[in-house]
Amino acid sequence: MSELQTRIQQLKKEKNAVILAHYYVHDEVQKVADYIGDSYYLSKVATTTDADVIVFCGVSFMGESAKILNPDKTVLMPDETADCPMAHMADPDRIEQLRKEYEDLAVVCYINSTAELKCYSDVCVTSANAMKIVRKLPNKNIFFIPDENLARYIAGKMPEKNFIFNDGFCHVHASITADQVRQAKKAKPNAEFLVHPECTTQVLELADYIGSTSGIIDYATKSDKKEFIIGTELGVLYELKEKNPDKTFYSAGSVQCCPNMKKITLEKIIHVMETGENEVHVSEKVRERANLPLERMLELAK
Ligand code: 13P
Ligand code: SF4
C-alpha cells in the first residue's frame, strides 16, 4: 500500500468516515473507496451509512444530494470546484411557465442537477431508474430537466406520454459521434457497443445495450462476448477490467473524459479529511424542498 493510501485508511478510522466514489473518478481514487457505483447506488448508500463523515469523490450535485438525504452527516468534497456543467442547464422560470400551461405537468429532474433545480421538481431520477419512475407517474405531460438526450431516449419508449424537452446536455457524452462509433464498430466487428443514455439519439441508435454506468458494467460482466466498445466516460474501465480480466474494452470516441470527475486526487482526499474543509452546506429551506423529489425517487425506484 502506498503512503497516501495508508494515510487515508488511518483517517477513515480516526474520523469514522466512508469514501464514496463514482465510476468516473481516477483508478487510484476508486481503489481507496468503500463504495464505488453509479449515481443511484451512491445516493442509496448515502442514506444507509452509519459513518459520521461521507467523503464524496464525485461532482457537486452528488455531495449535495448526499447532504440533503443525510442532514446530520458531515459531507466533504475533495475538490469543491468539481462541478457538472449540465447540472445548471435548466431555467426555473421556464419550469414555472410550463406549470401554468399544463395542469398535470410532472417536472422530472435528472439527479445531475443543482439543489436549486431540485426545489422546482416533482421527482428525481438517475439514468438507472428513469424509465421505471417516469412510467409509474400518473401525469401525461412530462418536463424532463436538464438532459435532453436521456429525455429523448425515455420518451421514445413511452409514446403515451407527452414529453417537453430541455436543451441541457453532458459535454462528455455528447462529444461521442455516430461516425466515431461506426468506425470503431468497423475496426472491431465482433465487439458489442454499450452506451450511456446521455449520448445523442444518433449514437444510441447504434447500441447493442443502453444503460447507466452500473448497467454497462453488469451487462459486460454477464455477457458471453469478449469484446466491447464503451460509450461512456472511460473511468468505468477500472471496474470493467477488475471484473472481466479476460475481456477487451475499446473506447468509442477519443475524448471520453470528464475533467471535473478527474479533479479528485488522493492528496485532496487527505487534505479535506485532515482539515474538514469543503464541507457541503445546504440551507434548511432548500434541503426540505429538494429532499421531496429525492425521497420520491428512492420510493418509486424500489
Ligand atoms: P450514472 O452514474 O447514472 O451512470 O450517470 C453518469 C453520470 O454522468 C454521472 O455524472
Ligand atoms: Fe456531468 Fe457529464 Fe461529467 Fe457526468 S460525465 S459529471 S454528466 S459532465
Short mmCIF file of C-alpha atoms and ligand atoms in Angstrom, two decimals:
data_model
loop_
_atom_site.label_atom_id
_atom_site.label_comp_id
_atom_site.label_asym_id
_atom_site.label_seq_id
_atom_site.Cartn_x
_atom_site.Cartn_y
_atom_site.Cartn_z
CA MET A 1 0.00 0.00 0.00
CA SER A 2 1.35 3.49 -0.84
CA GLU A 3 1.93 6.13 1.85
CA LEU A 4 -1.11 8.10 0.67
CA GLN A 5 -3.35 5.04 0.76
CA THR A 6 -2.14 4.17 4.30
CA ARG A 7 -2.85 7.71 5.49
CA ILE A 8 -6.38 7.55 4.05
CA GLN A 9 -7.06 4.26 5.86
CA GLN A 10 -5.88 5.84 9.16
CA LEU A 11 -8.06 8.91 8.64
CA LYS A 12 -11.13 6.77 7.87
CA LYS A 13 -10.77 5.09 11.28
CA GLU A 14 -9.95 8.30 13.17
CA LYS A 15 -12.91 10.23 11.74
CA ASN A 16 -15.38 7.35 11.35
CA ALA A 17 -15.53 8.25 7.66
CA VAL A 18 -16.55 6.40 4.50
CA ILE A 19 -15.39 7.19 0.99
CA LEU A 20 -17.93 7.06 -1.83
CA ALA A 21 -16.63 7.22 -5.40
CA HIS A 22 -18.34 7.45 -8.77
CA TYR A 23 -17.04 5.17 -11.55
CA TYR A 24 -15.69 8.19 -13.44
CA VAL A 25 -13.00 9.22 -10.91
CA HIS A 26 -9.33 8.17 -11.29
CA ASP A 27 -8.50 4.49 -10.70
CA GLU A 28 -6.39 5.25 -7.61
CA VAL A 29 -9.35 7.08 -6.05
CA GLN A 30 -11.70 4.16 -6.78
CA LYS A 31 -9.11 1.89 -5.10
CA VAL A 32 -9.40 3.70 -1.72
CA ALA A 33 -13.21 3.94 -1.82
CA ASP A 34 -15.51 1.92 0.44
CA TYR A 35 -18.31 2.14 -2.10
CA ILE A 36 -17.96 2.62 -5.87
CA GLY A 37 -21.02 2.96 -8.04
CA ASP A 38 -23.35 4.91 -10.27
CA SER A 39 -25.37 7.93 -9.12
CA TYR A 40 -28.35 5.84 -7.98
CA TYR A 41 -26.31 3.35 -5.97
CA LEU A 42 -24.29 6.10 -4.29
CA SER A 43 -27.42 8.05 -3.33
CA LYS A 44 -28.80 4.89 -1.67
CA VAL A 45 -25.53 4.22 0.16
CA ALA A 46 -25.59 7.79 1.46
CA THR A 47 -28.92 7.08 3.19
CA THR A 48 -27.80 3.87 4.91
CA THR A 49 -24.26 4.51 6.13
CA ASP A 50 -23.70 4.89 9.87
CA ALA A 51 -20.39 6.73 9.41
CA ASP A 52 -20.17 10.30 10.76
CA VAL A 53 -18.37 11.63 7.69
CA ILE A 54 -19.02 10.96 3.99
CA VAL A 55 -16.16 11.88 1.66
CA PHE A 56 -17.80 12.13 -1.75
CA CYS A 57 -15.42 11.55 -4.65
CA GLY A 58 -17.56 12.91 -7.42
CA VAL A 59 -19.07 16.22 -8.54
CA SER A 60 -21.07 18.82 -6.57
CA PHE A 61 -24.58 17.53 -7.23
CA MET A 62 -23.59 14.17 -5.73
CA GLY A 63 -22.28 15.66 -2.49
CA GLU A 64 -25.29 17.97 -2.31
CA SER A 65 -27.72 15.06 -2.75
CA ALA A 66 -25.91 13.08 -0.02
CA LYS A 67 -26.22 16.05 2.34
CA ILE A 68 -29.90 16.63 1.51
CA LEU A 69 -30.69 12.97 2.20
CA ASN A 70 -28.49 12.93 5.32
CA PRO A 71 -28.58 16.33 7.02
CA ASP A 72 -26.90 15.04 10.19
CA LYS A 73 -23.80 13.76 8.45
CA THR A 74 -20.72 15.75 7.52
CA VAL A 75 -20.25 15.55 3.75
CA LEU A 76 -16.83 16.56 2.40
CA MET A 77 -15.92 17.20 -1.24
CA PRO A 78 -12.22 16.65 -2.06
CA ASP A 79 -12.45 19.42 -4.68
CA GLU A 80 -15.33 21.87 -4.40
CA THR A 81 -14.76 23.16 -7.94
CA ALA A 82 -15.59 19.70 -9.33
CA ASP A 83 -18.97 20.60 -10.77
CA CYS A 84 -21.10 19.09 -13.54
CA PRO A 85 -21.89 21.78 -16.16
CA MET A 86 -25.13 20.02 -17.09
CA ALA A 87 -26.40 20.34 -13.51
CA HIS A 88 -27.03 24.06 -14.19
CA MET A 89 -28.66 23.73 -17.62
CA ALA A 90 -32.32 24.40 -16.81
CA ASP A 91 -34.27 27.54 -16.06
CA PRO A 92 -36.67 27.80 -13.08
CA ASP A 93 -38.67 30.50 -14.94
CA ARG A 94 -39.38 28.08 -17.79
CA ILE A 95 -40.49 25.44 -15.26
CA GLU A 96 -42.92 27.91 -13.66
CA GLN A 97 -44.18 28.95 -17.09
CA LEU A 98 -44.82 25.34 -18.15
CA ARG A 99 -46.61 24.60 -14.87
CA LYS A 100 -49.09 27.35 -15.82
CA GLU A 101 -49.54 25.94 -19.34
CA TYR A 102 -50.00 22.25 -18.36
CA GLU A 103 -52.21 21.47 -15.42
CA ASP A 104 -50.93 17.92 -14.89
CA LEU A 105 -47.24 18.64 -15.59
CA ALA A 106 -44.65 16.45 -13.82
CA VAL A 107 -41.22 18.06 -13.62
CA VAL A 108 -38.80 15.15 -13.72
CA CYS A 109 -35.33 16.13 -12.63
CA TYR A 110 -32.26 14.10 -13.50
CA ILE A 111 -30.17 13.85 -10.33
CA ASN A 112 -27.37 15.58 -12.30
CA SER A 113 -28.84 18.95 -11.29
CA THR A 114 -28.31 21.65 -8.66
CA ALA A 115 -30.22 21.59 -5.36
CA GLU A 116 -31.98 24.74 -6.58
CA LEU A 117 -33.38 22.95 -9.65
CA LYS A 118 -34.48 20.01 -7.49
CA CYS A 119 -36.55 22.52 -5.47
CA TYR A 120 -38.67 23.18 -8.57
CA SER A 121 -39.14 19.48 -9.36
CA ASP A 122 -41.63 16.73 -8.57
CA VAL A 123 -39.36 13.72 -8.73
CA CYS A 124 -35.70 12.98 -9.31
CA VAL A 125 -34.38 10.15 -11.45
CA THR A 126 -31.00 8.71 -12.38
CA SER A 127 -30.05 7.00 -15.61
CA ALA A 128 -30.55 3.65 -13.84
CA ASN A 129 -34.15 4.25 -12.78
CA ALA A 130 -35.56 6.99 -15.06
CA MET A 131 -37.53 4.60 -17.26
CA LYS A 132 -39.16 2.81 -14.33
CA ILE A 133 -40.02 6.01 -12.46
CA VAL A 134 -41.44 8.02 -15.36
CA ARG A 135 -43.60 5.02 -16.33
CA LYS A 136 -45.08 4.97 -12.82
CA LEU A 137 -46.07 8.67 -12.90
CA PRO A 138 -49.78 9.27 -13.49
CA ASN A 139 -49.03 12.51 -15.37
CA LYS A 140 -49.26 12.64 -19.18
CA ASN A 141 -47.15 15.78 -19.58
CA ILE A 142 -43.52 15.41 -18.57
CA PHE A 143 -40.95 18.20 -18.47
CA PHE A 144 -37.61 16.42 -18.17
CA ILE A 145 -34.66 18.53 -16.99
CA PRO A 146 -31.78 19.08 -17.60
CA ASP A 147 -30.64 16.34 -20.04
CA GLU A 148 -32.28 16.33 -23.46
CA ASN A 149 -30.59 13.11 -24.63
CA LEU A 150 -31.74 11.00 -21.69
CA ALA A 151 -35.21 12.55 -22.02
CA ARG A 152 -35.43 11.66 -25.73
CA TYR A 153 -34.32 8.10 -25.04
CA ILE A 154 -37.04 7.62 -22.42
CA ALA A 155 -39.67 9.45 -24.47
CA GLY A 156 -39.00 7.03 -27.34
CA LYS A 157 -40.11 4.16 -25.10
CA MET A 158 -43.26 5.93 -23.85
CA PRO A 159 -45.36 7.19 -26.76
CA GLU A 160 -48.37 7.50 -24.42
CA LYS A 161 -46.72 10.46 -22.64
CA ASN A 162 -46.12 13.98 -23.90
CA PHE A 163 -42.51 14.97 -23.27
CA ILE A 164 -41.33 18.55 -23.24
CA PHE A 165 -37.59 18.74 -23.80
CA ASN A 166 -34.98 20.98 -22.25
CA ASP A 167 -31.72 21.69 -24.08
CA GLY A 168 -29.22 20.54 -21.41
CA PHE A 169 -26.51 18.03 -22.25
CA CYS A 170 -23.36 16.35 -20.92
CA HIS A 171 -20.41 17.55 -22.99
CA VAL A 172 -18.51 14.28 -22.39
CA HIS A 173 -21.23 12.03 -23.77
CA ALA A 174 -22.40 14.48 -26.43
CA SER A 175 -18.85 14.56 -27.83
CA ILE A 176 -19.11 10.92 -28.96
CA THR A 177 -20.28 10.99 -32.59
CA ALA A 178 -22.13 8.37 -34.63
CA ASP A 179 -19.28 8.44 -37.18
CA GLN A 180 -16.75 7.56 -34.49
CA VAL A 181 -18.93 4.68 -33.35
CA ARG A 182 -19.36 3.37 -36.91
CA GLN A 183 -15.57 3.45 -37.36
CA ALA A 184 -14.99 1.70 -34.03
CA LYS A 185 -17.53 -0.99 -34.97
CA LYS A 186 -15.88 -1.46 -38.36
CA ALA A 187 -12.46 -1.84 -36.72
CA LYS A 188 -13.81 -4.31 -34.12
CA PRO A 189 -16.64 -6.19 -35.87
CA ASN A 190 -17.01 -8.74 -33.04
CA ALA A 191 -17.42 -6.12 -30.34
CA GLU A 192 -20.75 -5.10 -28.82
CA PHE A 193 -21.41 -1.38 -28.36
CA LEU A 194 -22.52 -0.48 -24.80
CA VAL A 195 -23.62 3.08 -24.30
CA HIS A 196 -24.88 5.56 -21.71
CA PRO A 197 -28.22 7.29 -22.44
CA GLU A 198 -26.61 10.74 -22.08
CA CYS A 199 -25.28 10.14 -25.63
CA THR A 200 -27.11 11.54 -28.65
CA THR A 201 -30.03 9.74 -30.31
CA GLN A 202 -27.86 9.02 -33.39
CA VAL A 203 -25.29 7.27 -31.20
CA LEU A 204 -27.93 5.37 -29.18
CA GLU A 205 -29.37 4.01 -32.45
CA LEU A 206 -26.10 2.10 -32.95
CA ALA A 207 -26.14 0.48 -29.49
CA ASP A 208 -26.34 -3.18 -28.50
CA TYR A 209 -27.06 -2.10 -24.93
CA ILE A 210 -28.11 1.24 -23.40
CA GLY A 211 -27.82 1.80 -19.64
CA SER A 212 -26.28 3.56 -16.67
CA THR A 213 -22.62 3.04 -15.80
CA SER A 214 -23.59 0.15 -13.47
CA GLY A 215 -25.84 -1.25 -16.19
CA ILE A 216 -22.96 -1.21 -18.69
CA ILE A 217 -20.64 -2.95 -16.21
CA ASP A 218 -23.26 -5.60 -15.35
CA TYR A 219 -24.08 -6.24 -19.00
CA ALA A 220 -20.43 -6.74 -19.99
CA THR A 221 -19.80 -8.94 -16.94
CA LYS A 222 -22.73 -11.26 -17.67
CA SER A 223 -22.18 -11.37 -21.44
CA ASP A 224 -20.55 -14.32 -23.25
CA LYS A 225 -18.99 -11.84 -25.69
CA LYS A 226 -15.30 -11.00 -25.29
CA GLU A 227 -15.01 -7.52 -26.84
CA PHE A 228 -16.91 -4.31 -26.12
CA ILE A 229 -16.87 -0.73 -27.37
CA ILE A 230 -17.68 1.58 -24.47
CA GLY A 231 -19.79 4.71 -24.98
CA THR A 232 -19.37 6.50 -21.68
CA GLU A 233 -16.68 8.17 -19.57
CA LEU A 234 -13.69 5.84 -19.52
CA GLY A 235 -13.35 5.76 -15.72
CA VAL A 236 -15.67 2.73 -15.97
CA LEU A 237 -12.75 0.77 -17.45
CA TYR A 238 -11.32 0.30 -13.94
CA GLU A 239 -14.31 -1.74 -12.72
CA LEU A 240 -14.88 -3.37 -16.13
CA LYS A 241 -11.31 -4.72 -16.15
CA GLU A 242 -11.39 -5.71 -12.46
CA LYS A 243 -14.49 -7.81 -13.05
CA ASN A 244 -13.55 -9.05 -16.53
CA PRO A 245 -9.81 -9.61 -16.84
CA ASP A 246 -10.40 -11.92 -19.84
CA LYS A 247 -12.38 -9.36 -21.87
CA THR A 248 -11.23 -6.42 -24.01
CA PHE A 249 -12.71 -2.92 -23.96
CA TYR A 250 -12.33 -0.18 -26.55
CA SER A 251 -13.36 3.46 -26.48
CA ALA A 252 -15.95 4.71 -28.96
CA GLY A 253 -14.66 8.27 -29.32
CA SER A 254 -11.42 9.97 -28.41
CA VAL A 255 -12.21 12.35 -25.53
CA GLN A 256 -14.40 10.35 -23.16
CA CYS A 257 -13.01 12.06 -20.09
CA CYS A 258 -14.91 14.19 -17.57
CA PRO A 259 -12.45 16.88 -16.44
CA ASN A 260 -14.46 17.59 -13.29
CA MET A 261 -14.53 14.00 -12.07
CA LYS A 262 -10.79 13.82 -12.71
CA LYS A 263 -10.11 16.72 -10.31
CA ILE A 264 -10.36 14.31 -7.36
CA THR A 265 -6.95 13.12 -6.14
CA LEU A 266 -5.66 11.17 -3.12
CA GLU A 267 -3.88 14.31 -1.83
CA LYS A 268 -7.15 16.27 -1.90
CA ILE A 269 -8.98 13.46 -0.08
CA ILE A 270 -6.35 13.54 2.68
CA HIS A 271 -6.48 17.33 2.86
CA VAL A 272 -10.24 17.53 3.42
CA MET A 273 -10.21 14.64 5.88
CA GLU A 274 -7.46 16.30 7.92
CA THR A 275 -8.87 19.83 7.84
CA GLY A 276 -12.64 19.36 7.43
CA GLU A 277 -12.52 21.88 4.55
CA ASN A 278 -15.03 21.82 1.68
CA GLU A 279 -17.91 20.67 3.81
CA VAL A 280 -21.20 20.70 1.88
CA HIS A 281 -23.81 23.07 3.32
CA VAL A 282 -27.38 23.30 2.10
CA SER A 283 -29.78 25.78 3.71
CA GLU A 284 -32.66 24.16 5.62
CA LYS A 285 -35.22 25.76 3.30
CA VAL A 286 -33.57 24.31 0.18
CA ARG A 287 -32.89 20.99 1.89
CA GLU A 288 -36.51 20.45 2.88
CA ARG A 289 -37.82 21.19 -0.60
CA ALA A 290 -35.07 19.38 -2.57
CA ASN A 291 -35.45 16.33 -0.33
CA LEU A 292 -39.01 15.71 -1.59
CA PRO A 293 -38.12 14.71 -5.19
CA LEU A 294 -35.08 12.74 -3.97
CA GLU A 295 -37.11 10.74 -1.44
CA ARG A 296 -39.83 10.20 -4.03
CA MET A 297 -37.19 8.78 -6.37
CA LEU A 298 -35.94 6.34 -3.73
CA GLU A 299 -39.54 5.25 -3.06
CA LEU A 300 -40.59 4.84 -6.72
CA ALA A 301 -37.37 3.09 -7.71
CA LYS A 302 -37.95 0.24 -5.21
P1 13P B 1 -24.82 7.33 -13.85
O1 13P B 1 -23.96 7.37 -12.64
O2 13P B 1 -26.26 7.39 -13.50
O3 13P B 1 -24.49 6.20 -14.76
O4 13P B 1 -24.58 8.70 -14.66
C1 13P B 1 -23.40 9.03 -15.22
C2 13P B 1 -23.02 10.44 -14.99
O5 13P B 1 -22.90 11.19 -15.89
C3 13P B 1 -22.74 10.87 -13.65
O6 13P B 1 -22.19 12.10 -13.71
FE1 SF4 B 2 -21.61 15.91 -15.70
FE2 SF4 B 2 -21.11 14.53 -17.89
FE3 SF4 B 2 -19.17 14.81 -16.09
FE4 SF4 B 2 -21.30 13.25 -15.56
S1 SF4 B 2 -19.74 12.94 -17.14
S2 SF4 B 2 -20.40 14.78 -14.23
S3 SF4 B 2 -22.92 14.38 -16.63
S4 SF4 B 2 -20.13 16.46 -17.31
#
